[in-house]
mmCIF file with all atom_site columns, N, CA and C and ligand atoms in Angstrom:
data_model
loop_
_atom_site.group_PDB
_atom_site.id
_atom_site.type_symbol
_atom_site.label_atom_id
_atom_site.label_alt_id
_atom_site.label_comp_id
_atom_site.label_asym_id
_atom_site.label_entity_id
_atom_site.label_seq_id
_atom_site.pdbx_PDB_ins_code
_atom_site.Cartn_x
_atom_site.Cartn_y
_atom_site.Cartn_z
_atom_site.occupancy
_atom_site.B_iso_or_equiv
_atom_site.pdbx_formal_charge
_atom_site.auth_seq_id
_atom_site.auth_comp_id
_atom_site.auth_asym_id
_atom_site.auth_atom_id
_atom_site.pdbx_PDB_model_num
ATOM   1   N  N   . MET A 1 1  ? 1.210   -1.411 0.489  1.00 53.00 ? 15  MET A N   1
ATOM   2   C  CA  . MET A 1 1  ? -0.395  -0.363 -0.434 1.00 53.00 ? 15  MET A CA  1
ATOM   3   C  C   . MET A 1 1  ? 0.976   1.176  -0.306 1.00 53.00 ? 15  MET A C   1
ATOM   4   N  N   . THR A 1 2  ? 0.203   2.143  -0.922 1.00 56.00 ? 16  THR A N   1
ATOM   5   C  CA  . THR A 1 2  ? 1.005   3.616  -1.020 1.00 56.00 ? 16  THR A CA  1
ATOM   6   C  C   . THR A 1 2  ? 0.379   4.756  -0.496 1.00 56.00 ? 16  THR A C   1
ATOM   7   N  N   . LEU A 1 3  ? 1.193   4.866  0.052  1.00 53.00 ? 17  LEU A N   1
ATOM   8   C  CA  . LEU A 1 3  ? 0.376   6.573  0.192  1.00 53.00 ? 17  LEU A CA  1
ATOM   9   C  C   . LEU A 1 3  ? 0.821   7.698  -0.566 1.00 53.00 ? 17  LEU A C   1
ATOM   10  N  N   . GLY A 1 4  ? 0.108   9.056  0.040  1.00 51.00 ? 18  GLY A N   1
ATOM   11  C  CA  . GLY A 1 4  ? 0.603   10.260 -0.918 1.00 51.00 ? 18  GLY A CA  1
ATOM   12  C  C   . GLY A 1 4  ? 0.649   9.868  -2.127 1.00 51.00 ? 18  GLY A C   1
ATOM   13  N  N   . GLY A 1 5  ? -0.436  9.023  -3.223 1.00 53.00 ? 19  GLY A N   1
ATOM   14  C  CA  . GLY A 1 5  ? -0.878  9.014  -4.686 1.00 53.00 ? 19  GLY A CA  1
ATOM   15  C  C   . GLY A 1 5  ? -1.695  10.238 -4.800 1.00 53.00 ? 19  GLY A C   1
ATOM   16  N  N   . ASP A 1 6  ? -2.180  10.153 -5.375 1.00 56.00 ? 20  ASP A N   1
ATOM   17  C  CA  . ASP A 1 6  ? -2.777  11.727 -6.063 1.00 56.00 ? 20  ASP A CA  1
ATOM   18  C  C   . ASP A 1 6  ? -4.471  11.769 -5.500 1.00 56.00 ? 20  ASP A C   1
ATOM   19  N  N   . HIS A 1 7  ? -4.394  10.751 -5.090 1.00 57.00 ? 21  HIS A N   1
ATOM   20  C  CA  . HIS A 1 7  ? -6.647  10.690 -4.852 1.00 57.00 ? 21  HIS A CA  1
ATOM   21  C  C   . HIS A 1 7  ? -6.437  10.096 -3.203 1.00 57.00 ? 21  HIS A C   1
ATOM   22  N  N   . ALA A 1 8  ? -5.243  10.112 -2.857 1.00 64.00 ? 22  ALA A N   1
ATOM   23  C  CA  . ALA A 1 8  ? -4.581  9.553  -1.493 1.00 64.00 ? 22  ALA A CA  1
ATOM   24  C  C   . ALA A 1 8  ? -5.061  10.302 -0.185 1.00 64.00 ? 22  ALA A C   1
ATOM   25  N  N   . GLY A 1 9  ? -4.655  11.268 -0.643 1.00 73.00 ? 23  GLY A N   1
ATOM   26  C  CA  . GLY A 1 9  ? -4.920  12.646 0.433  1.00 73.00 ? 23  GLY A CA  1
ATOM   27  C  C   . GLY A 1 9  ? -3.872  12.244 1.098  1.00 73.00 ? 23  GLY A C   1
ATOM   28  N  N   . ARG A 1 10 ? -3.706  13.259 2.078  1.00 83.00 ? 24  ARG A N   1
ATOM   29  C  CA  . ARG A 1 10 ? -2.599  13.257 3.024  1.00 83.00 ? 24  ARG A CA  1
ATOM   30  C  C   . ARG A 1 10 ? -3.408  13.158 4.464  1.00 83.00 ? 24  ARG A C   1
ATOM   31  N  N   . LEU A 1 11 ? -2.340  12.269 4.788  1.00 90.00 ? 25  LEU A N   1
ATOM   32  C  CA  . LEU A 1 11 ? -2.750  12.124 7.051  1.00 90.00 ? 25  LEU A CA  1
ATOM   33  C  C   . LEU A 1 11 ? -1.247  12.683 7.785  1.00 90.00 ? 25  LEU A C   1
ATOM   34  N  N   . GLY A 1 12 ? -2.214  12.985 8.597  1.00 91.00 ? 26  GLY A N   1
ATOM   35  C  CA  . GLY A 1 12 ? -1.573  14.134 9.985  1.00 91.00 ? 26  GLY A CA  1
ATOM   36  C  C   . GLY A 1 12 ? -2.508  14.433 10.531 1.00 91.00 ? 26  GLY A C   1
ATOM   37  N  N   . VAL A 1 13 ? -1.749  14.203 11.156 1.00 94.00 ? 27  VAL A N   1
ATOM   38  C  CA  . VAL A 1 13 ? -2.195  14.578 13.008 1.00 94.00 ? 27  VAL A CA  1
ATOM   39  C  C   . VAL A 1 13 ? -2.899  16.469 12.949 1.00 94.00 ? 27  VAL A C   1
ATOM   40  N  N   . CYS A 1 14 ? -3.347  16.540 13.991 1.00 96.00 ? 28  CYS A N   1
ATOM   41  C  CA  . CYS A 1 14 ? -4.003  17.432 14.504 1.00 96.00 ? 28  CYS A CA  1
ATOM   42  C  C   . CYS A 1 14 ? -2.740  18.092 15.004 1.00 96.00 ? 28  CYS A C   1
ATOM   43  N  N   . ALA A 1 15 ? -2.527  19.782 15.036 1.00 95.00 ? 29  ALA A N   1
ATOM   44  C  CA  . ALA A 1 15 ? -1.411  20.296 15.269 1.00 95.00 ? 29  ALA A CA  1
ATOM   45  C  C   . ALA A 1 15 ? -1.871  21.023 16.481 1.00 95.00 ? 29  ALA A C   1
ATOM   46  N  N   . ALA A 1 16 ? -2.900  20.710 16.773 1.00 96.00 ? 30  ALA A N   1
ATOM   47  C  CA  . ALA A 1 16 ? -3.572  21.833 17.937 1.00 96.00 ? 30  ALA A CA  1
ATOM   48  C  C   . ALA A 1 16 ? -3.763  20.657 19.904 1.00 96.00 ? 30  ALA A C   1
ATOM   49  N  N   . PRO A 1 17 ? -2.816  21.998 21.050 1.00 93.00 ? 31  PRO A N   1
ATOM   50  C  CA  . PRO A 1 17 ? -2.967  21.286 22.241 1.00 93.00 ? 31  PRO A CA  1
ATOM   51  C  C   . PRO A 1 17 ? -3.958  20.426 22.487 1.00 93.00 ? 31  PRO A C   1
ATOM   52  N  N   . ARG A 1 18 ? -3.093  19.384 23.362 1.00 94.00 ? 32  ARG A N   1
ATOM   53  C  CA  . ARG A 1 18 ? -4.445  18.229 23.748 1.00 94.00 ? 32  ARG A CA  1
ATOM   54  C  C   . ARG A 1 18 ? -5.845  17.494 22.691 1.00 94.00 ? 32  ARG A C   1
ATOM   55  N  N   . CYS A 1 19 ? -4.975  17.933 21.745 1.00 96.00 ? 33  CYS A N   1
ATOM   56  C  CA  . CYS A 1 19 ? -5.529  16.977 19.868 1.00 96.00 ? 33  CYS A CA  1
ATOM   57  C  C   . CYS A 1 19 ? -4.991  16.260 19.860 1.00 96.00 ? 33  CYS A C   1
ATOM   58  N  N   . ASP A 1 20 ? -4.667  14.798 19.173 1.00 95.00 ? 34  ASP A N   1
ATOM   59  C  CA  . ASP A 1 20 ? -4.169  14.060 18.530 1.00 95.00 ? 34  ASP A CA  1
ATOM   60  C  C   . ASP A 1 20 ? -4.727  12.712 17.668 1.00 95.00 ? 34  ASP A C   1
ATOM   61  N  N   . ARG A 1 21 ? -6.010  14.712 17.323 1.00 96.00 ? 35  ARG A N   1
ATOM   62  C  CA  . ARG A 1 21 ? -6.986  13.778 16.427 1.00 96.00 ? 35  ARG A CA  1
ATOM   63  C  C   . ARG A 1 21 ? -6.811  13.036 15.106 1.00 96.00 ? 35  ARG A C   1
ATOM   64  N  N   . VAL A 1 22 ? -6.277  11.657 14.011 1.00 95.00 ? 36  VAL A N   1
ATOM   65  C  CA  . VAL A 1 22 ? -5.493  12.287 12.348 1.00 95.00 ? 36  VAL A CA  1
ATOM   66  C  C   . VAL A 1 22 ? -6.733  12.503 12.033 1.00 95.00 ? 36  VAL A C   1
ATOM   67  N  N   . TYR A 1 23 ? -6.037  13.244 10.463 1.00 94.00 ? 37  TYR A N   1
ATOM   68  C  CA  . TYR A 1 23 ? -7.207  13.458 9.634  1.00 94.00 ? 37  TYR A CA  1
ATOM   69  C  C   . TYR A 1 23 ? -6.695  13.303 7.928  1.00 94.00 ? 37  TYR A C   1
ATOM   70  N  N   . VAL A 1 24 ? -7.553  13.377 7.382  1.00 91.00 ? 38  VAL A N   1
ATOM   71  C  CA  . VAL A 1 24 ? -6.889  13.500 6.121  1.00 91.00 ? 38  VAL A CA  1
ATOM   72  C  C   . VAL A 1 24 ? -6.867  14.228 5.126  1.00 91.00 ? 38  VAL A C   1
ATOM   73  N  N   . ASP A 1 25 ? -5.409  14.828 4.936  1.00 89.00 ? 39  ASP A N   1
ATOM   74  C  CA  . ASP A 1 25 ? -5.646  16.012 4.399  1.00 89.00 ? 39  ASP A CA  1
ATOM   75  C  C   . ASP A 1 25 ? -6.193  16.306 2.797  1.00 89.00 ? 39  ASP A C   1
ATOM   76  N  N   . THR A 1 26 ? -6.909  16.598 2.736  1.00 85.00 ? 40  THR A N   1
ATOM   77  C  CA  . THR A 1 26 ? -7.703  16.569 0.528  1.00 85.00 ? 40  THR A CA  1
ATOM   78  C  C   . THR A 1 26 ? -7.219  17.745 0.131  1.00 85.00 ? 40  THR A C   1
ATOM   79  N  N   . SER A 1 27 ? -6.711  18.821 0.902  1.00 81.00 ? 41  SER A N   1
ATOM   80  C  CA  . SER A 1 27 ? -6.757  20.499 0.225  1.00 81.00 ? 41  SER A CA  1
ATOM   81  C  C   . SER A 1 27 ? -5.301  19.743 -0.559 1.00 81.00 ? 41  SER A C   1
ATOM   82  N  N   . ARG A 1 28 ? -5.503  21.011 -1.466 1.00 81.00 ? 42  ARG A N   1
ATOM   83  C  CA  . ARG A 1 28 ? -4.534  20.609 -2.802 1.00 81.00 ? 42  ARG A CA  1
ATOM   84  C  C   . ARG A 1 28 ? -3.605  21.214 -2.956 1.00 81.00 ? 42  ARG A C   1
ATOM   85  N  N   . ASN A 1 29 ? -3.542  21.970 -1.867 1.00 83.00 ? 43  ASN A N   1
ATOM   86  C  CA  . ASN A 1 29 ? -1.530  22.085 -1.067 1.00 83.00 ? 43  ASN A CA  1
ATOM   87  C  C   . ASN A 1 29 ? -0.984  22.213 -0.241 1.00 83.00 ? 43  ASN A C   1
ATOM   88  N  N   . ALA A 1 30 ? -2.131  21.335 0.582  1.00 80.00 ? 44  ALA A N   1
ATOM   89  C  CA  . ALA A 1 30 ? -1.847  19.814 1.682  1.00 80.00 ? 44  ALA A CA  1
ATOM   90  C  C   . ALA A 1 30 ? -1.249  21.406 2.910  1.00 80.00 ? 44  ALA A C   1
ATOM   91  N  N   . GLY A 1 31 ? -2.011  22.114 2.496  1.00 86.00 ? 45  GLY A N   1
ATOM   92  C  CA  . GLY A 1 31 ? -1.354  22.643 4.319  1.00 86.00 ? 45  GLY A CA  1
ATOM   93  C  C   . GLY A 1 31 ? -2.417  22.853 5.236  1.00 86.00 ? 45  GLY A C   1
ATOM   94  N  N   . ARG A 1 32 ? -3.130  21.566 5.374  1.00 89.00 ? 46  ARG A N   1
ATOM   95  C  CA  . ARG A 1 32 ? -4.082  21.473 6.383  1.00 89.00 ? 46  ARG A CA  1
ATOM   96  C  C   . ARG A 1 32 ? -3.461  21.229 7.296  1.00 89.00 ? 46  ARG A C   1
ATOM   97  N  N   . GLN A 1 33 ? -3.461  22.141 9.397  1.00 93.00 ? 47  GLN A N   1
ATOM   98  C  CA  . GLN A 1 33 ? -3.197  21.266 9.961  1.00 93.00 ? 47  GLN A CA  1
ATOM   99  C  C   . GLN A 1 33 ? -3.565  20.620 11.266 1.00 93.00 ? 47  GLN A C   1
ATOM   100 N  N   . PHE A 1 34 ? -5.202  20.855 11.013 1.00 94.00 ? 48  PHE A N   1
ATOM   101 C  CA  . PHE A 1 34 ? -5.475  20.491 11.716 1.00 94.00 ? 48  PHE A CA  1
ATOM   102 C  C   . PHE A 1 34 ? -6.498  19.970 11.671 1.00 94.00 ? 48  PHE A C   1
ATOM   103 N  N   . CYS A 1 35 ? -7.587  18.574 12.307 1.00 95.00 ? 49  CYS A N   1
ATOM   104 C  CA  . CYS A 1 35 ? -8.680  17.989 12.138 1.00 95.00 ? 49  CYS A CA  1
ATOM   105 C  C   . CYS A 1 35 ? -9.534  18.704 12.066 1.00 95.00 ? 49  CYS A C   1
ATOM   106 N  N   . SER A 1 36 ? -9.889  19.921 12.235 1.00 95.00 ? 50  SER A N   1
ATOM   107 C  CA  . SER A 1 36 ? -11.143 20.613 12.213 1.00 95.00 ? 50  SER A CA  1
ATOM   108 C  C   . SER A 1 36 ? -10.880 21.887 12.463 1.00 95.00 ? 50  SER A C   1
ATOM   109 N  N   . THR A 1 37 ? -11.914 22.967 12.088 1.00 95.00 ? 51  THR A N   1
ATOM   110 C  CA  . THR A 1 37 ? -11.720 24.286 11.938 1.00 95.00 ? 51  THR A CA  1
ATOM   111 C  C   . THR A 1 37 ? -11.913 24.099 13.883 1.00 95.00 ? 51  THR A C   1
ATOM   112 N  N   . ALA A 1 38 ? -12.184 23.532 14.441 1.00 97.00 ? 52  ALA A N   1
ATOM   113 C  CA  . ALA A 1 38 ? -12.559 24.223 15.292 1.00 97.00 ? 52  ALA A CA  1
ATOM   114 C  C   . ALA A 1 38 ? -11.270 24.225 16.295 1.00 97.00 ? 52  ALA A C   1
ATOM   115 N  N   . CYS A 1 39 ? -10.390 23.549 15.620 1.00 97.00 ? 53  CYS A N   1
ATOM   116 C  CA  . CYS A 1 39 ? -8.898  23.378 16.718 1.00 97.00 ? 53  CYS A CA  1
ATOM   117 C  C   . CYS A 1 39 ? -8.308  24.294 15.948 1.00 97.00 ? 53  CYS A C   1
ATOM   118 N  N   . GLN A 1 40 ? -8.637  24.818 14.438 1.00 95.00 ? 54  GLN A N   1
ATOM   119 C  CA  . GLN A 1 40 ? -8.033  25.945 13.724 1.00 95.00 ? 54  GLN A CA  1
ATOM   120 C  C   . GLN A 1 40 ? -8.574  27.606 14.426 1.00 95.00 ? 54  GLN A C   1
ATOM   121 N  N   . ASN A 1 41 ? -9.100  27.176 14.318 1.00 96.00 ? 55  ASN A N   1
ATOM   122 C  CA  . ASN A 1 41 ? -10.211 28.633 15.528 1.00 96.00 ? 55  ASN A CA  1
ATOM   123 C  C   . ASN A 1 41 ? -9.333  28.582 16.577 1.00 96.00 ? 55  ASN A C   1
ATOM   124 N  N   . ARG A 1 42 ? -9.151  27.869 17.400 1.00 96.00 ? 56  ARG A N   1
ATOM   125 C  CA  . ARG A 1 42 ? -9.075  27.907 18.828 1.00 96.00 ? 56  ARG A CA  1
ATOM   126 C  C   . ARG A 1 42 ? -7.080  28.457 18.861 1.00 96.00 ? 56  ARG A C   1
ATOM   127 N  N   . VAL A 1 43 ? -6.511  27.543 18.177 1.00 96.00 ? 57  VAL A N   1
ATOM   128 C  CA  . VAL A 1 43 ? -4.779  27.812 17.808 1.00 96.00 ? 57  VAL A CA  1
ATOM   129 C  C   . VAL A 1 43 ? -4.845  29.225 17.050 1.00 96.00 ? 57  VAL A C   1
ATOM   130 N  N   . LYS A 1 44 ? -5.855  29.256 16.527 1.00 95.00 ? 58  LYS A N   1
ATOM   131 C  CA  . LYS A 1 44 ? -5.578  30.678 15.698 1.00 95.00 ? 58  LYS A CA  1
ATOM   132 C  C   . LYS A 1 44 ? -5.862  32.130 16.625 1.00 95.00 ? 58  LYS A C   1
ATOM   133 N  N   . ALA A 1 45 ? -7.199  31.704 17.035 1.00 96.00 ? 59  ALA A N   1
ATOM   134 C  CA  . ALA A 1 45 ? -7.731  32.937 18.980 1.00 96.00 ? 59  ALA A CA  1
ATOM   135 C  C   . ALA A 1 45 ? -6.265  33.030 19.614 1.00 96.00 ? 59  ALA A C   1
ATOM   136 N  N   . ALA A 1 46 ? -5.812  31.749 20.160 1.00 94.00 ? 60  ALA A N   1
ATOM   137 C  CA  . ALA A 1 46 ? -4.090  31.686 21.441 1.00 94.00 ? 60  ALA A CA  1
ATOM   138 C  C   . ALA A 1 46 ? -3.350  31.912 20.338 1.00 94.00 ? 60  ALA A C   1
ATOM   139 N  N   . THR A 1 47 ? -3.382  31.894 19.299 1.00 93.00 ? 61  THR A N   1
ATOM   140 C  CA  . THR A 1 47 ? -2.021  32.186 18.615 1.00 93.00 ? 61  THR A CA  1
ATOM   141 C  C   . THR A 1 47 ? -1.654  34.472 19.485 1.00 93.00 ? 61  THR A C   1
ATOM   142 N  N   . PHE A 1 48 ? -3.023  34.585 18.572 1.00 93.00 ? 62  PHE A N   1
ATOM   143 C  CA  . PHE A 1 48 ? -3.597  35.721 18.126 1.00 93.00 ? 62  PHE A CA  1
ATOM   144 C  C   . PHE A 1 48 ? -3.101  36.520 19.808 1.00 93.00 ? 62  PHE A C   1
ATOM   145 N  N   . ARG A 1 49 ? -3.444  36.132 20.465 1.00 93.00 ? 63  ARG A N   1
ATOM   146 C  CA  . ARG A 1 49 ? -4.209  36.651 22.321 1.00 93.00 ? 63  ARG A CA  1
ATOM   147 C  C   . ARG A 1 49 ? -2.325  36.707 22.033 1.00 93.00 ? 63  ARG A C   1
ATOM   148 N  N   . ALA A 1 50 ? -1.564  34.857 22.172 1.00 93.00 ? 64  ALA A N   1
ATOM   149 C  CA  . ALA A 1 50 ? 0.097   35.326 22.715 1.00 93.00 ? 64  ALA A CA  1
ATOM   150 C  C   . ALA A 1 50 ? 0.985   36.297 22.353 1.00 93.00 ? 64  ALA A C   1
ATOM   151 N  N   . ARG A 1 51 ? 0.581   36.213 20.667 1.00 92.00 ? 65  ARG A N   1
ATOM   152 C  CA  . ARG A 1 51 ? 1.038   38.047 19.706 1.00 92.00 ? 65  ARG A CA  1
ATOM   153 C  C   . ARG A 1 51 ? 1.005   39.065 20.839 1.00 92.00 ? 65  ARG A C   1
ATOM   154 N  N   . GLN A 1 52 ? -0.525  39.384 21.037 1.00 91.00 ? 66  GLN A N   1
ATOM   155 C  CA  . GLN A 1 52 ? -0.911  40.755 21.224 1.00 91.00 ? 66  GLN A CA  1
ATOM   156 C  C   . GLN A 1 52 ? 0.059   40.733 23.030 1.00 91.00 ? 66  GLN A C   1
ATOM   157 N  N   . ALA A 1 53 ? -0.481  39.798 23.667 1.00 89.00 ? 67  ALA A N   1
ATOM   158 C  CA  . ALA A 1 53 ? 0.582   40.117 25.378 1.00 89.00 ? 67  ALA A CA  1
ATOM   159 C  C   . ALA A 1 53 ? 1.872   39.856 24.735 1.00 89.00 ? 67  ALA A C   1
ATOM   160 N  N   . SER A 1 54 ? 2.846   39.369 24.169 1.00 83.00 ? 68  SER A N   1
ATOM   161 C  CA  . SER A 1 54 ? 4.152   39.867 24.237 1.00 83.00 ? 68  SER A CA  1
ATOM   162 C  C   . SER A 1 54 ? 4.294   41.231 23.414 1.00 83.00 ? 68  SER A C   1
ATOM   163 N  N   . ASP A 1 55 ? 3.571   41.622 22.525 1.00 77.00 ? 69  ASP A N   1
ATOM   164 C  CA  . ASP A 1 55 ? 3.763   42.879 21.907 1.00 77.00 ? 69  ASP A CA  1
ATOM   165 C  C   . ASP A 1 55 ? 3.424   44.081 23.383 1.00 77.00 ? 69  ASP A C   1
ATOM   166 N  N   . GLU A 1 56 ? 2.529   43.814 23.850 1.00 67.00 ? 70  GLU A N   1
ATOM   167 C  CA  . GLU A 1 56 ? 2.318   45.223 24.843 1.00 67.00 ? 70  GLU A CA  1
ATOM   168 C  C   . GLU A 1 56 ? 3.623   44.819 25.706 1.00 67.00 ? 70  GLU A C   1
ATOM   169 N  N   . PRO A 1 57 ? 3.646   46.085 26.054 1.00 71.00 ? 71  PRO A N   1
ATOM   170 C  CA  . PRO A 1 57 ? 5.172   46.314 27.502 1.00 71.00 ? 71  PRO A CA  1
ATOM   171 C  C   . PRO A 1 57 ? 4.772   46.139 28.353 1.00 71.00 ? 71  PRO A C   1
HETATM 172 ZN ZN1 . ZN  B 2 .  ? -7.941  18.633 16.894 1.00 92.14 ? 127 ZN  B ZN1 1
#
């Protein structure tokens, strides 16, 4: 069995903290990092908050 074929998609593990779900990345540019938009939004919000906090003196 070969992974990475044109129509196989790519397997990845969610990049969100405390989430280790595996997803199949079917996006064309393989830019997906999260199992769901819920995780994506959670990490995005956390990153935004962290950046703001570090920017403040
Ligand atoms: Zn996730």
